[in-house]
PDB file of C-alpha atoms in Angstrom:
ATOM      1  CA  MET U 935      -4.857  13.414   3.157  1.00 85.00           C
ATOM      2  CA  ARG U 936      -2.460  10.487   2.798  1.00 95.00           C
ATOM      3  CA  LYS U 937      -4.039   7.952   0.446  1.00 98.00           C
ATOM      4  CA  ILE U 938      -2.399   4.694  -0.620  1.00 98.00           C
ATOM      5  CA  GLY U 939      -3.640   2.014  -2.992  1.00 98.00           C
ATOM      6  CA  VAL U 940      -2.561  -1.627  -2.895  1.00 98.00           C
ATOM      7  CA  VAL U 941      -3.241  -3.653  -6.040  1.00 98.00           C
ATOM      8  CA  GLY U 942      -3.159  -7.417  -5.566  1.00 98.00           C
ATOM      9  CA  ILE U 943      -4.226  -8.666  -2.130  1.00 98.00           C
ATOM     10  CA  GLY U 944      -2.357 -11.956  -2.008  1.00 96.00           C
ATOM     11  CA  HIS U 945       0.257 -12.922   0.573  1.00 97.00           C
ATOM     12  CA  VAL U 946       2.398  -9.867  -0.162  1.00 97.00           C
ATOM     13  CA  GLY U 947      -0.331  -7.316  -0.793  1.00 98.00           C
ATOM     14  CA  VAL U 948      -2.232  -8.153   2.375  1.00 98.00           C
ATOM     15  CA  THR U 949       0.987  -7.894   4.386  1.00 98.00           C
ATOM     16  CA  VAL U 950       1.738  -4.505   2.812  1.00 98.00           C
ATOM     17  CA  ALA U 951      -1.755  -3.343   3.755  1.00 98.00           C
ATOM     18  CA  HIS U 952      -1.388  -4.697   7.288  1.00 98.00           C
ATOM     19  CA  ILE U 953       1.850  -2.780   7.868  1.00 98.00           C
ATOM     20  CA  ILE U 954       0.364   0.454   6.524  1.00 98.00           C
ATOM     21  CA  ILE U 955      -2.772   0.126   8.655  1.00 98.00           C
ATOM     22  CA  ALA U 956      -0.978  -1.031  11.815  1.00 97.00           C
ATOM     23  CA  GLN U 957       1.553   1.797  11.611  1.00 97.00           C
ATOM     24  CA  GLY U 958      -1.004   4.434  10.623  1.00 97.00           C
ATOM     25  CA  LEU U 959       0.947   5.434   7.530  1.00 97.00           C
ATOM     26  CA  ALA U 960      -2.168   6.435   5.592  1.00 97.00           C
ATOM     27  CA  ASP U 961      -5.418   8.201   6.329  1.00 97.00           C
ATOM     28  CA  GLU U 962      -7.092   6.090   3.647  1.00 98.00           C
ATOM     29  CA  ILE U 963      -6.070   2.810   2.042  1.00 98.00           C
ATOM     30  CA  VAL U 964      -7.818   1.286  -0.960  1.00 98.00           C
ATOM     31  CA  LEU U 965      -7.489  -2.446  -1.586  1.00 98.00           C
ATOM     32  CA  VAL U 966      -7.850  -3.717  -5.160  1.00 98.00           C
ATOM     33  CA  ASP U 967      -8.014  -7.350  -6.229  1.00 98.00           C
ATOM     34  CA  LYS U 968      -9.623  -9.404  -8.989  1.00 96.00           C
ATOM     35  CA  ASN U 969     -11.119 -11.836  -6.447  1.00 96.00           C
ATOM     36  CA  PRO U 970     -14.184 -10.038  -5.020  1.00 96.00           C
ATOM     37  CA  GLU U 971     -14.872 -12.573  -2.262  1.00 97.00           C
ATOM     38  CA  LYS U 972     -11.329 -12.452  -0.888  1.00 97.00           C
ATOM     39  CA  LEU U 973     -11.258  -8.683  -1.247  1.00 97.00           C
ATOM     40  CA  ALA U 974     -14.454  -8.252   0.765  1.00 97.00           C
ATOM     41  CA  SER U 975     -13.172 -10.591   3.474  1.00 98.00           C
ATOM     42  CA  GLU U 976      -9.826  -8.799   3.784  1.00 98.00           C
ATOM     43  CA  GLU U 977     -11.571  -5.422   3.926  1.00 98.00           C
ATOM     44  CA  LEU U 978     -13.850  -6.525   6.757  1.00 98.00           C
ATOM     45  CA  ASP U 979     -10.979  -8.134   8.652  1.00 98.00           C
ATOM     46  CA  PHE U 980      -8.923  -4.950   8.386  1.00 98.00           C
ATOM     47  CA  ARG U 981     -11.847  -2.745   9.393  1.00 97.00           C
ATOM     48  CA  ASP U 982     -12.382  -4.864  12.491  1.00 97.00           C
ATOM     49  CA  ALA U 983      -8.677  -4.574  13.285  1.00 96.00           C
ATOM     50  CA  ALA U 984      -8.702  -0.818  12.657  1.00 93.00           C
ATOM     51  CA  SER U 985     -11.356  -0.385  15.330  1.00 93.00           C
ATOM     52  CA  LEU U 986      -8.752  -1.525  17.881  1.00 96.00           C
ATOM     53  CA  LEU U 987      -6.001   0.896  16.836  1.00 95.00           C
ATOM     54  CA  ASP U 988      -4.999   4.152  18.498  1.00 95.00           C
ATOM     55  CA  HIS U 989      -5.073   5.948  15.131  1.00 95.00           C
ATOM     56  CA  HIS U 990      -7.801   6.261  12.492  1.00 96.00           C
ATOM     57  CA  VAL U 991      -7.434   4.653   9.070  1.00 96.00           C
ATOM     58  CA  GLU U 992     -10.201   4.440   6.459  1.00 97.00           C
ATOM     59  CA  VAL U 993     -10.044   1.009   4.804  1.00 97.00           C
ATOM     60  CA  HIS U 994     -11.901   0.446   1.536  1.00 96.00           C
ATOM     61  CA  ALA U 995     -12.178  -2.318  -1.024  1.00 98.00           C
ATOM     62  CA  GLY U 996     -12.340  -0.693  -4.425  1.00 97.00           C
ATOM     63  CA  THR U 997     -11.133  -0.642  -8.010  1.00 98.00           C
ATOM     64  CA  VAL U 998      -8.346   1.130  -9.843  1.00 98.00           C
ATOM     65  CA  THR U 999     -10.760   3.965 -10.620  1.00 97.00           C
ATOM     66  CA  ASP U1000     -10.736   4.798  -6.904  1.00 98.00           C
ATOM     67  CA  LEU U1001      -6.994   5.544  -7.023  1.00 98.00           C
ATOM     68  CA  THR U1002      -7.137   8.815  -8.966  1.00 98.00           C
ATOM     69  CA  ASP U1003      -6.034  10.920  -6.012  1.00 98.00           C
ATOM     70  CA  ALA U1004      -3.769   8.350  -4.327  1.00 98.00           C
ATOM     71  CA  GLU U1005      -0.291   9.592  -3.463  1.00 98.00           C
ATOM     72  CA  VAL U1006       1.200   6.119  -3.758  1.00 98.00           C
ATOM     73  CA  VAL U1007       0.023   2.918  -5.405  1.00 98.00           C
ATOM     74  CA  ILE U1008       1.825  -0.342  -4.654  1.00 98.00           C
ATOM     75  CA  SER U1009       1.528  -3.187  -7.152  1.00 98.00           C
ATOM     76  CA  ALA U1010       1.678  -6.575  -5.450  1.00 98.00           C
ATOM     77  CA  LEU U1011      -0.208  -8.610  -8.041  1.00 97.00           C
ATOM     78  CA  GLY U1012       1.450 -11.793  -9.194  1.00 93.00           C
ATOM     79  CA  HIS U1013       1.361 -15.530  -9.782  1.00 92.00           C
ATOM     80  CA  ILE U1014       3.913 -16.889  -7.356  1.00 87.00           C
ATOM     81  CA  GLU U1015       2.358 -20.337  -7.740  1.00 86.00           C
ATOM     82  CA  LEU U1016       4.087 -20.507 -11.128  1.00 85.00           C
ATOM     83  CA  ILE U1017       7.557 -20.336  -9.576  1.00 81.00           C
ATOM     84  CA  LYS U1018       9.262 -23.555  -8.571  1.00 76.00           C
ATOM     85  CA  PRO U1019      11.766 -23.775  -5.684  1.00 69.00           C
ATOM     86  CA  GLY U1020      15.105 -22.463  -6.909  1.00 67.00           C
ATOM     87  CA  GLY U1021      13.416 -21.265 -10.096  1.00 73.00           C
ATOM     88  CA  ASP U1022      13.387 -17.964 -11.939  1.00 84.00           C
ATOM     89  CA  ARG U1023      11.094 -14.998 -11.273  1.00 92.00           C
ATOM     90  CA  PHE U1024      10.705 -14.632 -15.045  1.00 91.00           C
ATOM     91  CA  THR U1025       8.340 -17.609 -14.876  1.00 90.00           C
ATOM     92  CA  GLU U1026       5.646 -15.111 -13.871  1.00 92.00           C
ATOM     93  CA  LEU U1027       6.210 -12.754 -16.806  1.00 92.00           C
ATOM     94  CA  LYS U1028       3.648 -14.109 -19.283  1.00 93.00           C
ATOM     95  CA  ALA U1029       0.908 -14.358 -16.668  1.00 93.00           C
ATOM     96  CA  ASN U1030       1.617 -10.977 -15.076  1.00 95.00           C
ATOM     97  CA  THR U1031       2.076  -8.936 -18.258  1.00 96.00           C
ATOM     98  CA  PRO U1032      -1.580  -8.698 -19.411  1.00 96.00           C
ATOM     99  CA  GLU U1033      -2.783  -7.955 -15.884  1.00 97.00           C
ATOM    100  CA  VAL U1034      -0.152  -5.255 -15.444  1.00 97.00           C
ATOM    101  CA  GLN U1035      -1.029  -3.721 -18.806  1.00 98.00           C
ATOM    102  CA  GLN U1036      -4.693  -3.611 -17.795  1.00 98.00           C
ATOM    103  CA  VAL U1037      -4.006  -2.086 -14.385  1.00 98.00           C
ATOM    104  CA  GLY U1038      -1.619   0.404 -15.954  1.00 98.00           C
ATOM    105  CA  SER U1039      -4.187   1.380 -18.557  1.00 98.00           C
ATOM    106  CA  ASP U1040      -6.853   1.739 -15.884  1.00 98.00           C
ATOM    107  CA  LEU U1041      -4.568   3.950 -13.786  1.00 98.00           C
ATOM    108  CA  LYS U1042      -3.955   6.148 -16.828  1.00 98.00           C
ATOM    109  CA  GLN U1043      -7.674   6.391 -17.549  1.00 98.00           C
ATOM    110  CA  ALA U1044      -8.352   7.220 -13.887  1.00 98.00           C
ATOM    111  CA  GLY U1045      -5.891  10.110 -14.090  1.00 98.00           C
ATOM    112  CA  PHE U1046      -3.563   8.741 -11.421  1.00 98.00           C
ATOM    113  CA  ASN U1047      -0.507  10.991 -11.130  1.00 98.00           C
ATOM    114  CA  GLY U1048       1.158   9.756  -7.958  1.00 98.00           C
ATOM    115  CA  VAL U1049       4.077   7.394  -7.487  1.00 98.00           C
ATOM    116  CA  LEU U1050       3.756   3.744  -8.478  1.00 98.00           C
ATOM    117  CA  ILE U1051       5.932   1.285  -6.539  1.00 98.00           C
ATOM    118  CA  VAL U1052       6.177  -2.138  -8.142  1.00 98.00           C
ATOM    119  CA  ILE U1053       6.771  -5.427  -6.342  1.00 98.00           C
ATOM    120  CA  SER U1054       5.374  -7.700  -9.078  1.00 96.00           C
ATOM    121  CA  ASN U1055       7.914 -10.016 -10.710  1.00 95.00           C
ATOM    122  CA  PRO U1056      10.067 -10.071 -12.717  1.00 96.00           C
ATOM    123  CA  VAL U1057      10.189  -6.602 -11.217  1.00 97.00           C
ATOM    124  CA  ASP U1058      12.673  -4.940 -13.567  1.00 97.00           C
ATOM    125  CA  VAL U1059      10.629  -5.836 -16.654  1.00 96.00           C
ATOM    126  CA  ILE U1060       7.203  -5.390 -15.057  1.00 97.00           C
ATOM    127  CA  THR U1061       8.129  -1.919 -13.824  1.00 98.00           C
ATOM    128  CA  GLY U1062       8.996  -0.915 -17.383  1.00 97.00           C
ATOM    129  CA  ILE U1063       5.695  -2.318 -18.657  1.00 97.00           C
ATOM    130  CA  TYR U1064       3.830  -0.335 -15.989  1.00 98.00           C
ATOM    131  CA  GLN U1065       5.590   2.882 -16.967  1.00 98.00           C
ATOM    132  CA  LYS U1066       4.595   2.484 -20.601  1.00 98.00           C
ATOM    133  CA  ALA U1067       1.011   1.480 -19.767  1.00 98.00           C
ATOM    134  CA  THR U1068       0.430   4.341 -17.329  1.00 98.00           C
ATOM    135  CA  GLY U1069       2.215   6.953 -19.411  1.00 98.00           C
ATOM    136  CA  LEU U1070       3.649   8.346 -16.193  1.00 98.00           C
ATOM    137  CA  PRO U1071       7.098   9.976 -16.223  1.00 98.00           C
ATOM    138  CA  ALA U1072       9.750   7.325 -15.601  1.00 98.00           C
ATOM    139  CA  ASN U1073      10.748   8.884 -12.283  1.00 98.00           C
ATOM    140  CA  GLN U1074       7.248   8.254 -10.882  1.00 98.00           C
ATOM    141  CA  VAL U1075       7.415   4.499 -11.518  1.00 98.00           C
ATOM    142  CA  PHE U1076      10.042   2.395  -9.768  1.00 98.00           C
ATOM    143  CA  GLY U1077      10.360  -1.138  -8.428  1.00 98.00           C
ATOM    144  CA  THR U1078      11.656  -2.632  -5.213  1.00 98.00           C
ATOM    145  CA  GLY U1079      14.459  -4.239  -7.227  1.00 98.00           C
ATOM    146  CA  THR U1080      17.503  -5.156  -5.155  1.00 98.00           C
ATOM    147  CA  TYR U1081      16.406  -2.989  -2.213  1.00 98.00           C
ATOM    148  CA  LEU U1082      15.411  -6.210  -0.445  1.00 97.00           C
ATOM    149  CA  ASP U1083      18.415  -8.155  -1.755  1.00 98.00           C
ATOM    150  CA  THR U1084      20.599  -5.447  -0.235  1.00 98.00           C
ATOM    151  CA  ALA U1085      18.857  -5.987   3.103  1.00 98.00           C
ATOM    152  CA  ARG U1086      19.520  -9.705   2.735  1.00 98.00           C
ATOM    153  CA  LEU U1087      23.202  -9.002   2.073  1.00 98.00           C
ATOM    154  CA  LYS U1088      23.418  -6.933   5.257  1.00 98.00           C
ATOM    155  CA  ARG U1089      21.607  -9.636   7.218  1.00 98.00           C
ATOM    156  CA  ALA U1090      23.931 -12.362   5.923  1.00 98.00           C
ATOM    157  CA  LEU U1091      27.051 -10.323   6.633  1.00 98.00           C
ATOM    158  CA  GLY U1092      25.658  -9.274  10.008  1.00 98.00           C
ATOM    159  CA  ASP U1093      25.113 -12.925  10.909  1.00 97.00           C
ATOM    160  CA  THR U1094      28.717 -13.689   9.944  1.00 96.00           C
ATOM    161  CA  LEU U1095      30.109 -10.815  12.001  1.00 97.00           C
ATOM    162  CA  ALA U1096      27.565 -11.221  14.840  1.00 97.00           C
ATOM    163  CA  ILE U1097      26.489  -7.567  14.534  1.00 98.00           C
ATOM    164  CA  ASP U1098      23.271  -5.684  13.802  1.00 98.00           C
ATOM    165  CA  PRO U1099      22.849  -5.568   9.998  1.00 98.00           C
ATOM    166  CA  ARG U1100      21.595  -1.986  10.226  1.00 97.00           C
ATOM    167  CA  GLY U1101      25.162  -0.905  10.966  1.00 97.00           C
ATOM    168  CA  ILE U1102      26.366  -2.240   7.611  1.00 98.00           C
ATOM    169  CA  SER U1103      26.430  -0.203   4.408  1.00 97.00           C
ATOM    170  CA  GLY U1104      26.680  -1.478   0.842  1.00 97.00           C
ATOM    171  CA  TYR U1105      24.589  -2.706  -2.049  1.00 98.00           C
ATOM    172  CA  MET U1106      23.418  -5.584  -4.194  1.00 98.00           C
ATOM    173  CA  LEU U1107      23.111  -4.284  -7.754  1.00 98.00           C
ATOM    174  CA  GLY U1108      21.545  -5.258 -11.073  1.00 98.00           C
ATOM    175  CA  GLU U1109      18.644  -7.584 -11.726  1.00 97.00           C
ATOM    176  CA  HIS U1110      16.343  -8.683  -8.937  1.00 96.00           C
ATOM    177  CA  GLY U1111      17.236 -12.205  -9.978  1.00 93.00           C
ATOM    178  CA  ASP U1112      20.074 -14.555 -10.812  1.00 93.00           C
ATOM    179  CA  SER U1113      22.448 -11.960 -12.284  1.00 96.00           C
ATOM    180  CA  GLN U1114      22.422  -9.629  -9.280  1.00 97.00           C
ATOM    181  CA  PHE U1115      25.756  -9.207  -7.507  1.00 98.00           C
ATOM    182  CA  ALA U1116      27.240  -7.817  -4.331  1.00 98.00           C
ATOM    183  CA  ALA U1117      29.163  -4.627  -5.051  1.00 98.00           C
ATOM    184  CA  TRP U1118      31.800  -5.303  -2.426  1.00 98.00           C
ATOM    185  CA  SER U1119      33.552  -2.009  -3.149  1.00 98.00           C
ATOM    186  CA  THR U1120      30.525  -0.284  -1.579  1.00 98.00           C
ATOM    187  CA  VAL U1121      30.390  -2.422   1.579  1.00 98.00           C
ATOM    188  CA  ASN U1122      31.563  -1.202   4.949  1.00 98.00           C
ATOM    189  CA  ALA U1123      31.127  -2.721   8.420  1.00 98.00           C
ATOM    190  CA  LEU U1124      32.808  -2.022  11.727  1.00 97.00           C
ATOM    191  CA  GLY U1125      34.687   0.776   9.996  1.00 97.00           C
ATOM    192  CA  LYS U1126      36.298  -1.701   7.603  1.00 97.00           C
ATOM    193  CA  ASN U1127      35.883  -2.315   3.886  1.00 97.00           C
ATOM    194  CA  ALA U1128      35.267  -5.783   2.459  1.00 97.00           C
ATOM    195  CA  ASP U1129      38.946  -6.597   1.903  1.00 96.00           C
ATOM    196  CA  GLU U1130      39.798  -5.643   5.468  1.00 97.00           C
ATOM    197  CA  LEU U1131      36.894  -7.710   6.812  1.00 97.00           C
ATOM    198  CA  VAL U1132      38.158 -10.771   4.944  1.00 96.00           C
ATOM    199  CA  LYS U1133      41.611 -10.390   6.438  1.00 95.00           C
ATOM    200  CA  LEU U1134      40.416  -9.713   9.979  1.00 96.00           C
ATOM    201  CA  TYR U1135      37.524 -12.186  10.223  1.00 94.00           C
ATOM    202  CA  ASP U1136      38.286 -14.787   7.533  1.00 91.00           C
ATOM    203  CA  ILE U1137      34.946 -14.147   5.777  1.00 94.00           C
ATOM    204  CA  ASN U1138      33.965 -15.951   2.584  1.00 96.00           C
ATOM    205  CA  LEU U1139      32.419 -13.121   0.586  1.00 97.00           C
ATOM    206  CA  ASP U1140      31.087 -15.470  -2.088  1.00 97.00           C
ATOM    207  CA  LYS U1141      29.062 -17.402   0.491  1.00 97.00           C
ATOM    208  CA  VAL U1142      27.653 -14.185   1.954  1.00 97.00           C
ATOM    209  CA  ALA U1143      26.632 -12.890  -1.498  1.00 97.00           C
ATOM    210  CA  GLU U1144      25.067 -16.235  -2.403  1.00 96.00           C
ATOM    211  CA  ALA U1145      23.051 -16.263   0.827  1.00 96.00           C
ATOM    212  CA  ALA U1146      21.671 -12.864  -0.156  1.00 95.00           C
ATOM    213  CA  ARG U1147      20.963 -13.901  -3.746  1.00 94.00           C
ATOM    214  CA  VAL U1148      19.029 -17.055  -2.823  1.00 93.00           C
ATOM    215  CA  GLY U1149      17.449 -15.652   0.350  1.00 94.00           C
ATOM    216  CA  GLY U1150      14.010 -15.310  -1.188  1.00 92.00           C
ATOM    217  CA  PHE U1151      14.049 -18.854  -2.535  1.00 90.00           C
ATOM    218  CA  THR U1152      15.251 -20.168   0.822  1.00 92.00           C
ATOM    219  CA  VAL U1153      12.141 -18.682   2.427  1.00 93.00           C
ATOM    220  CA  PHE U1154       9.986 -19.840  -0.495  1.00 90.00           C
ATOM    221  CA  ALA U1155      11.187 -23.439  -0.115  1.00 89.00           C
ATOM    222  CA  GLY U1156       9.734 -23.680   3.372  1.00 92.00           C
ATOM    223  CA  LYS U1157       6.437 -21.782   3.087  1.00 92.00           C
ATOM    224  CA  LYS U1158       5.839 -21.662  -0.715  1.00 90.00           C
ATOM    225  CA  TYR U1159       5.695 -17.873  -0.759  1.00 92.00           C
ATOM    226  CA  THR U1160       7.483 -14.850   0.668  1.00 93.00           C
ATOM    227  CA  ASN U1161       5.745 -11.867   2.224  1.00 97.00           C
ATOM    228  CA  PHE U1162       7.162 -10.168   5.313  1.00 98.00           C
ATOM    229  CA  ALA U1163      10.518  -8.894   4.048  1.00 97.00           C
ATOM    230  CA  ILE U1164       9.294  -7.751   0.637  1.00 98.00           C
ATOM    231  CA  ALA U1165       6.247  -6.080   2.177  1.00 98.00           C
ATOM    232  CA  HIS U1166       8.427  -4.151   4.614  1.00 98.00           C
ATOM    233  CA  ALA U1167      10.731  -3.190   1.726  1.00 98.00           C
ATOM    234  CA  ALA U1168       7.841  -1.755  -0.277  1.00 98.00           C
ATOM    235  CA  VAL U1169       6.386   0.111   2.697  1.00 98.00           C
ATOM    236  CA  SER U1170       9.824   1.474   3.603  1.00 98.00           C
ATOM    237  CA  LEU U1171      10.100   2.935   0.100  1.00 98.00           C
ATOM    238  CA  ALA U1172       6.550   4.304   0.269  1.00 98.00           C
ATOM    239  CA  LYS U1173       7.490   6.137   3.472  1.00 98.00           C
ATOM    240  CA  LEU U1174      10.395   7.802   1.646  1.00 98.00           C
ATOM    241  CA  VAL U1175       7.931   9.073  -0.935  1.00 98.00           C
ATOM    242  CA  LEU U1176       5.270  10.217   1.528  1.00 98.00           C
ATOM    243  CA  SER U1177       7.803  12.065   3.684  1.00 97.00           C
ATOM    244  CA  ASN U1178       9.755  13.490   0.734  1.00 98.00           C
ATOM    245  CA  ALA U1179      12.827  12.000   2.389  1.00 98.00           C
ATOM    246  CA  ARG U1180      15.217  12.480  -0.560  1.00 98.00           C
ATOM    247  CA  ARG U1181      17.153   9.493   0.721  1.00 97.00           C
ATOM    248  CA  GLU U1182      19.449   7.247  -1.264  1.00 96.00           C
ATOM    249  CA  ALA U1183      18.210   3.771  -2.080  1.00 97.00           C
ATOM    250  CA  ILE U1184      18.943   1.003  -4.547  1.00 97.00           C
ATOM    251  CA  VAL U1185      15.725   0.499  -6.497  1.00 98.00           C
ATOM    252  CA  SER U1186      14.782  -0.668  -9.953  1.00 98.00           C
ATOM    253  CA  HIS U1187      14.404   2.545 -11.940  1.00 98.00           C
ATOM    254  CA  TYR U1188      14.961   3.615 -15.521  1.00 97.00           C
ATOM    255  CA  ASP U1189      18.676   3.923 -16.197  1.00 96.00           C
ATOM    256  CA  GLU U1190      19.518   5.599 -19.504  1.00 94.00           C
ATOM    257  CA  ARG U1191      22.857   3.792 -19.702  1.00 93.00           C
ATOM    258  CA  PHE U1192      21.056   0.477 -20.068  1.00 95.00           C
ATOM    259  CA  GLU U1193      17.879   1.767 -21.740  1.00 94.00           C
ATOM    260  CA  GLY U1194      15.734  -0.035 -19.211  1.00 96.00           C
ATOM    261  CA  TYR U1195      14.882  -0.681 -15.594  1.00 97.00           C
ATOM    262  CA  ILE U1196      17.609  -2.066 -13.345  1.00 98.00           C
ATOM    263  CA  SER U1197      18.689  -1.536  -9.733  1.00 98.00           C
ATOM    264  CA  THR U1198      21.227   1.259  -9.520  1.00 95.00           C
ATOM    265  CA  PRO U1199      21.499   4.173  -7.047  1.00 92.00           C
ATOM    266  CA  ALA U1200      18.675   6.708  -6.770  1.00 97.00           C
ATOM    267  CA  ILE U1201      17.398   9.423  -4.472  1.00 98.00           C
ATOM    268  CA  ILE U1202      13.759   8.806  -3.447  1.00 98.00           C
ATOM    269  CA  GLY U1203      11.371  11.611  -2.539  1.00 98.00           C
ATOM    270  CA  ARG U1204       7.896  12.982  -3.161  1.00 97.00           C
ATOM    271  CA  ASP U1205       8.099  12.553  -6.940  1.00 98.00           C
ATOM    272  CA  GLY U1206       9.638   9.100  -6.824  1.00 98.00           C
ATOM    273  CA  VAL U1207      13.169   9.077  -8.207  1.00 98.00           C
ATOM    274  CA  THR U1208      14.189  12.707  -7.703  1.00 97.00           C
ATOM    275  CA  ALA U1209      17.873  12.260  -8.623  1.00 95.00           C
ATOM    276  CA  GLU U1210      20.532   9.678  -9.392  1.00 91.00           C
ATOM    277  CA  PHE U1211      24.113   9.269  -8.263  1.00 89.00           C
ATOM    278  CA  ASP U1212      27.044   7.137  -9.324  1.00 89.00           C
ATOM    279  CA  LEU U1213      28.872   4.637  -7.181  1.00 94.00           C
ATOM    280  CA  GLN U1214      32.622   4.341  -7.603  1.00 94.00           C
ATOM    281  CA  LEU U1215      32.492   0.760  -8.814  1.00 97.00           C
ATOM    282  CA  THR U1216      35.493  -1.312  -9.764  1.00 98.00           C
ATOM    283  CA  ASP U1217      36.009  -2.233 -13.411  1.00 98.00           C
ATOM    284  CA  GLU U1218      34.880  -5.786 -12.608  1.00 98.00           C
ATOM    285  CA  GLU U1219      31.674  -4.515 -10.972  1.00 98.00           C
ATOM    286  CA  LYS U1220      30.936  -2.305 -13.994  1.00 97.00           C
ATOM    287  CA  ILE U1221      31.210  -5.377 -16.208  1.00 98.00           C
ATOM    288  CA  LEU U1222      28.904  -7.350 -13.904  1.00 98.00           C
ATOM    289  CA  LEU U1223      26.326  -4.560 -14.002  1.00 98.00           C
ATOM    290  CA  GLN U1224      26.351  -4.534 -17.799  1.00 97.00           C
ATOM    291  CA  LYS U1225      26.052  -8.328 -17.848  1.00 98.00           C
ATOM    292  CA  SER U1226      23.063  -8.101 -15.530  1.00 98.00           C
ATOM    293  CA  ALA U1227      21.380  -5.572 -17.823  1.00 97.00           C
ATOM    294  CA  ASN U1228      22.068  -7.903 -20.769  1.00 97.00           C
ATOM    295  CA  ALA U1229      20.580 -10.832 -18.844  1.00 95.00           C
ATOM    296  CA  ILE U1230      17.345  -8.900 -18.204  1.00 96.00           C
ATOM    297  CA  ALA U1231      17.024  -8.099 -21.908  1.00 94.00           C
ATOM    298  CA  GLU U1232      17.822 -11.650 -23.009  1.00 94.00           C
ATOM    299  CA  LYS U1233      15.378 -13.288 -20.610  1.00 91.00           C
ATOM    300  CA  THR U1234      12.662 -10.809 -21.511  1.00 92.00           C
ATOM    301  CA  ALA U1235      13.022 -11.802 -25.154  1.00 90.00           C
ATOM    302  CA  ALA U1236      13.014 -15.493 -24.241  1.00 85.00           C
ATOM    303  CA  TYR U1237       9.940 -15.422 -21.984  1.00 84.00           C
ATOM    304  CA  LEU U1238       7.667 -13.061 -23.929  1.00 75.00           C
TER     305      LEU U1238
END
């Protein structure tokens, strides 16, 4: 039986749950939140909605102790109200850390041994905290990282070229934050690499990369939160786990080279990160990746 837990039923968590229920991706979904009134209301709303679907999904409000046999748990808890427009996701670190440590400890006590997918920010640091608190093998705990930023890069480049972004390959790497960067050596569209695209279409690559980097804050500025894109990113990754897809993705996972969590290439399957692979980055991109890892470490020290 496919069982998924969603911890944190705010704007993002409730959207994650909605996608899972609407698409019938689980036989059972357990919603966990520290606000019992909101939790009960969301559960009832979803159960009413489920009665109109063509497929059957059991929807429950519960606690972390109900997640023992879950295949996937998605952490969407957070304090987005602490972030200011154009700010830094690290603003949430102090508030999120104790809650994450408690949830992680509770998951460990419950005997959870599935895959934990982390959305909570700053995701690279929070994912590492979760791994330590749960005691799970590092491969079973990964974060959305620059998976969404990569989608934003493809959308921005697709807009520029007037093509469907799904036909574009390439990655944003590093921190899910200010030090992320577009690895242009990995980008390909219309059968052309980035240099060829610049020559043929007079594209400003810096503007495209910046649009991807600030995409979340652009959305945040208008509605004071983000939810749809990040929720779809998390569910997309959960589907790779549930189907044992063994598909490549850029996610925040433990990278021994940097002794911490950062977005670099991985293969995602039933056990989370089932393998890693190296991109043929330029020397400049290798330097940028190291700088991004350094930035994560420096900001962690500054905010905690």
